[in-house]
Amino acid sequence: MGKLTNPKAELLEFVPRPSRPPVVVTYGFTGWLKKHLFGGFWNTLQTIAVFSLLYLLLKPFIEWSVIDAVWVASTRRECLEISPDGACWAGVITWFNNLIYGRYPDELQWRINLGFGLGLVWLMPLVLKKLKNKIGIAIMAVVLYPFLANYLFIGGEPNGLHYIIACVALAYLMMIYINIILIYTGCQLLEQYLEPLLERISPKKAALLSHVACWFVLSLLIVSIFQGVQLQHVPIDMWGGLFLTVVISSFAIVMALPIGVFLALGRRSNMPVIKWFSIAIIELVRSVPMITVLFMSVTMMPLFFPNTMDLNKLSQVIIAVCIFAGAYMAETVRGGLQAISPGQFDAAKSVGLGYWQTMFLIILPQALKLMIPNIVTSFISMFKDTTLVSIIGLFDIMLMARNISIDKDWYGLHSEPLVAISFIFFIVCYGMSQYSQSLEKKLKTSR
Amino acid sequence: MNNKITDISSQEKNSGTIAIKVDGLNKWFDKFHVLKDISMSVLEKKIIVICGPSGSGKSTLIRCLNHLELFQEGSVSIFGQELLNDKKSATLIRENVGMLFQNFNLFPHLTILKNCTLGPIWLKKIPESKAVEQAMVLLDRVGVSKLVSKYPGQISGGQQQRVAIARALAMEPRIMLFDEPTSALDPEMIKKVLDVMIDLAESGMTMICVTHEMQFAHQVADQIIFMSDGEIVETGPPEQVLKNPKWDRTSHFLQHILSHTS
């Protein structure tokens, strides 16, 4: 070490050259065209060949779907009279409401919109920078929001436990937003106004107590306000369309990760019972087709529950889909866990972290970040796989699309509804994939 | 059992607390006997350097000291606390023992500052503001206080290793274990890491270093342990082990190392 330095004392000092901006390689759009599409004879030839092939393939589709298409008509016969070779979008447009909401009564569909709207409103604070306790908000969204949404969707008398939980959830949401307003106007949090009062009773837990107290008061307020509002009961049989697809797949997507994480940790566990149990579930579920699992959920699941518990078809299906999704997710997560170097476990242990702390603070954040592309791929395929529930008679978007062709006005209209729902699926799935990519960029921490 | 007690502090037995006591330690990886009857004791505030050819069990030995590796026979006690084969004992031991690794092993998803405050916040239950304050002092001490908001992937190896030292110190350990802390670094960075280690040694930390930096060993070590094939071949003060080793095996190894570094 020290000996290696040069003995000559008077050396010139080395000053690094300043960095230059990178050389620009493309010159606008035409430059790009020249470089990538028409650079040289063969490149030009290939470009022309590919484009003419595309033209040949796309032309008939565009003629069918846009140029010759019929947008306004009252029956399929009318469509065929106007343009026999074009698509009959009029049928899809007439049925569009049913594609989205299934057989849910038209005048009550605002409740579905409100339900999903509240979900978005609940998740929006998660992007705010000033807000703390985001994990709490997210967990509450997972735990409480389903009750609120379900109450809105299904309706019923404003009494009973379900109504109260829905009100408690709404109170929590209100509290988040009151606090956001208070934070951004520079005031204290709502519960901090109450804290000095409660400090006399229990100084240590004053913060928690005042939080709960505010929540409780707001809940009472909301329970009494909405006491007079009657939401008409809509039985689950009436749910359908994209709405039902989203309900089932969001359960699957939200539950898949926790189930998957615990199954994956279980599979790597040293405790034999947990290990074999996890392996059994993962391998069993993965080796059985999803349709089988769905049929079994409807016919066999009631055998495993007490007679007094009246499970409807939807909840049976949701349980089955969640387990299915979780088992697949477990293997995805396990792949991520294996990519983490053993050194990270050593380091976490040497700092003194226990098993769960090591997993949730050190290993899983890294593993899940690595697995974002795979996780989102699973999410996308889960979203698409839920169309299989149409086979066991749930009126999801797929079954609604098939039903257009047996409607007496639109008899035989097969392709157009399928093209339309493909388009809807594409928008949703492409959105998920884009979101995952922006998430990856945001979470990137190394060079 | 053939217990060659290699008590490296026999002359000073009454002059300090025994920090680490290893007695008849045996360990096997499957059928491979990695550690053979290791016995030693280390007094508080002493610096021990363990050297030897690769595969001689040096790393395994110090990993046994903070329960990263389990052993099949013998006993290890840290400040009188026996190391048992359960989680509770592991947590108790790790409170007192910090460790550095060859590959730094910083947590890549956390900033430098959070790497250093994670342990104190979650384990010592120190409020965040205070943990940050303490971490800043330590990061300043190891000379990386300008990098606190960067991620480990954005700083050099030498800086990472110094952050790792700060992270270990944040838990206020009484003993620090170093597992070849400079082996993955280039010479310019080695110097800075060694400077921090020397500073640490002078502040009275009990240290056990597995390293091939003989100059460092010569400068700060109280004892050098030379290991080969899972056994302690030779032990003594640096002057003795480095200048006139008793065993042929030691001098052979030292010749190799010294001819390589100079």
Coordinates of N, CA, C and O in Angstrom, one line a residue, chain A residues 1-4 271 341-355 357 361-363 365-366 369 444-447, chain B residues 63 66 68 87 91 94 97-99 101 105-110 118-119 122-123 151 153-155 167 171 191 194 213 215-216:
Chain A
M1 N 0.8 -1.2 0.0 CA 0.0 0.0 0.0 C 0.9 1.2 0.0 O 1.5 1.5 -0.9
G2 N 1.0 1.9 1.1 CA 1.7 3.2 1.1 C 2.9 3.3 0.3 O 3.3 4.3 -0.3
K3 N 3.7 2.1 0.3 CA 4.9 2.1 -0.4 C 4.8 2.3 -1.9 O 5.7 2.7 -2.6
L4 N 3.7 2.0 -2.5 CA 3.5 2.0 -3.9 C 3.4 3.4 -4.5 O 3.6 3.6 -5.7
M271 N -39.4 -26.3 7.9 CA -40.3 -27.0 8.6 C -41.1 -28.0 7.7 O -41.8 -27.5 6.8
S341 N -28.9 -13.2 -4.0 CA -27.7 -13.9 -3.6 C -27.8 -14.3 -2.1 O -28.3 -13.5 -1.3
P342 N -27.1 -15.4 -1.7 CA -27.1 -15.8 -0.3 C -26.5 -14.8 0.6 O -26.8 -14.7 1.7
G343 N -25.6 -14.0 0.0 CA -25.0 -12.9 0.7 C -26.0 -11.9 1.4 O -25.7 -11.4 2.5
Q344 N -27.1 -11.7 0.7 CA -28.1 -10.8 1.3 C -28.7 -11.4 2.6 O -29.0 -10.7 3.5
F345 N -28.9 -12.7 2.6 CA -29.4 -13.4 3.8 C -28.4 -13.3 4.9 O -28.7 -12.9 6.0
D346 N -27.1 -13.5 4.5 CA -26.0 -13.4 5.5 C -26.0 -12.0 6.1 O -25.9 -11.8 7.3
A347 N -26.1 -11.0 5.2 CA -26.0 -9.6 5.7 C -27.1 -9.3 6.6 O -26.9 -8.7 7.6
A348 N -28.3 -9.7 6.2 CA -29.5 -9.4 7.0 C -29.4 -10.1 8.4 O -29.7 -9.5 9.4
K349 N -28.9 -11.3 8.4 CA -28.7 -12.0 9.6 C -27.7 -11.3 10.5 O -27.9 -11.2 11.7
S350 N -26.6 -10.9 9.9 CA -25.5 -10.4 10.7 C -25.9 -9.0 11.2 O -25.4 -8.6 12.3
V351 N -26.8 -8.3 10.6 CA -27.3 -7.1 11.2 C -28.2 -7.4 12.4 O -28.3 -6.6 13.3
G352 N -28.8 -8.6 12.4 CA -29.5 -9.1 13.5 C -31.0 -9.3 13.2 O -31.8 -9.5 14.1
L353 N -31.4 -9.1 11.9 CA -32.8 -9.3 11.5 C -33.2 -10.7 11.7 O -32.5 -11.6 11.4
G354 N -34.5 -10.9 12.1 CA -35.0 -12.2 12.2 C -35.6 -12.7 10.9 O -35.5 -12.0 9.9
Y355 N -36.2 -13.9 10.8 CA -36.7 -14.5 9.6 C -37.7 -13.6 8.8 O -37.5 -13.2 7.7
Q357 N -38.5 -10.4 9.3 CA -37.9 -9.1 9.0 C -37.0 -9.2 7.8 O -37.0 -8.4 6.9
L361 N -38.3 -7.1 4.7 CA -37.5 -5.8 4.6 C -36.5 -5.9 3.5 O -36.1 -5.0 2.8
I362 N -35.9 -7.1 3.4 CA -34.7 -7.3 2.5 C -34.9 -8.1 1.3 O -34.7 -7.7 0.2
I363 N -35.4 -9.3 1.5 CA -35.4 -10.3 0.4 C -36.6 -10.0 -0.6 O -36.4 -9.8 -1.8
P365 N -38.7 -7.4 -1.1 CA -38.6 -6.1 -1.9 C -37.7 -6.3 -3.2 O -38.1 -5.9 -4.3
Q366 N -36.6 -7.0 -3.0 CA -35.7 -7.2 -4.1 C -36.2 -8.2 -5.1 O -36.2 -8.0 -6.3
K369 N -39.2 -6.9 -7.1 CA -38.8 -6.0 -8.1 C -38.2 -6.7 -9.3 O -38.6 -6.3 -10.4
K444 N -36.1 1.3 -10.4 CA -34.7 1.0 -10.7 C -33.7 1.8 -9.9 O -33.8 3.0 -9.8
T445 N -32.9 1.0 -9.1 CA -32.0 1.7 -8.2 C -30.5 1.7 -8.6 O -29.7 2.3 -7.9
S446 N -30.2 0.8 -9.5 CA -28.8 0.8 -9.9 C -28.6 1.4 -11.2 O -29.5 1.8 -11.9
R447 N -27.3 1.6 -11.6 CA -27.0 2.3 -12.8 C -27.5 1.6 -14.0 O -27.5 0.5 -14.1
Chain B
R63 N -17.6 -17.3 10.4 CA -19.0 -17.4 10.2 C -19.7 -18.2 11.3 O -20.9 -18.0 11.7
N66 N -20.7 -16.0 14.5 CA -22.0 -15.3 14.7 C -23.2 -16.0 14.1 O -24.2 -15.5 13.7
L68 N -23.8 -17.8 11.5 CA -24.1 -17.9 10.1 C -23.9 -19.3 9.7 O -24.6 -19.8 8.7
K87 N -32.8 -20.0 17.5 CA -32.9 -18.6 17.0 C -32.6 -17.6 18.1 O -32.0 -16.6 17.8
T91 N -29.9 -14.5 17.8 CA -30.2 -13.0 17.9 C -29.4 -12.4 19.0 O -28.9 -11.3 18.9
R94 N -25.8 -12.0 17.8 CA -25.7 -11.0 16.8 C -25.8 -9.6 17.2 O -25.3 -8.6 16.6
V97 N -22.2 -8.8 17.8 CA -21.2 -9.1 16.8 C -21.7 -8.6 15.4 O -22.7 -8.9 14.9
G98 N -20.8 -7.7 14.9 CA -21.1 -7.2 13.5 C -20.2 -7.9 12.6 O -19.2 -8.5 12.9
M99 N -20.6 -7.9 11.3 CA -19.8 -8.7 10.3 C -19.7 -7.9 9.0 O -20.7 -7.3 8.5
F101 N -18.4 -8.4 4.8 CA -18.2 -9.5 3.9 C -17.4 -9.1 2.7 O -17.2 -7.9 2.4
N105 N -22.3 -6.9 0.4 CA -23.7 -7.3 0.7 C -24.5 -6.2 1.3 O -25.2 -6.4 2.2
L106 N -24.3 -5.0 0.7 CA -25.3 -3.9 1.1 C -26.6 -4.3 0.5 O -26.7 -5.1 -0.4
F107 N -27.7 -3.7 1.1 CA -29.0 -4.0 0.6 C -29.3 -3.1 -0.6 O -29.5 -1.8 -0.5
P108 N -29.3 -3.6 -1.9 CA -29.3 -2.8 -3.0 C -30.6 -1.9 -3.3 O -30.5 -1.0 -4.0
H109 N -31.7 -2.3 -2.6 CA -32.9 -1.6 -2.8 C -33.1 -0.4 -1.8 O -34.1 0.2 -1.9
L110 N -32.1 -0.2 -0.9 CA -32.2 0.9 0.0 C -31.1 1.8 -0.2 O -30.0 1.5 -0.6
L118 N -31.7 0.9 9.0 CA -32.7 -0.1 9.1 C -32.6 -1.0 10.4 O -33.6 -1.2 11.1
G119 N -31.4 -1.4 10.7 CA -31.2 -2.2 11.9 C -31.6 -1.5 13.2 O -32.4 -1.9 13.9
W122 N -35.5 -1.0 13.3 CA -36.3 -2.2 13.5 C -35.9 -3.0 14.6 O -36.8 -3.7 15.2
L123 N -34.7 -3.0 15.0 CA -34.2 -3.9 16.1 C -34.1 -3.2 17.4 O -34.4 -3.7 18.5
Y151 N -27.8 4.9 -4.1 CA -28.0 3.5 -3.9 C -26.7 2.8 -4.0 O -25.8 3.2 -4.7
G153 N -25.7 0.4 -5.8 CA -25.3 0.2 -7.1 C -24.6 1.4 -7.8 O -24.0 1.3 -8.9
Q154 N -24.8 2.5 -7.2 CA -24.3 3.8 -7.8 C -22.9 4.2 -7.2 O -22.4 5.2 -7.6
I155 N -22.4 3.5 -6.3 CA -21.1 3.9 -5.7 C -20.0 2.8 -5.9 O -20.4 1.7 -6.2
R167 N -22.8 0.4 8.5 CA -24.0 -0.3 8.8 C -23.8 -1.2 10.0 O -24.7 -1.3 10.9
M171 N -25.2 -0.8 14.7 CA -25.8 -1.7 15.7 C -25.0 -1.7 17.0 O -25.3 -2.5 17.9
K191 N -6.7 0.8 0.4 CA -6.1 1.7 1.3 C -7.1 2.4 2.2 O -7.0 2.4 3.4
L194 N -8.8 0.0 4.6 CA -7.9 -0.4 5.7 C -7.7 0.8 6.7 O -7.6 0.6 7.9
E213 N -3.9 -9.1 3.8 CA -3.2 -7.8 3.9 C -2.2 -7.9 5.0 O -2.4 -7.5 6.2
Q215 N 0.6 -6.3 5.6 CA 1.1 -5.1 6.2 C 0.1 -4.6 7.3 O 0.5 -4.1 8.3
F216 N -1.2 -4.7 6.9 CA -2.2 -4.4 7.9 C -2.1 -5.2 9.2 O -2.1 -4.7 10.3

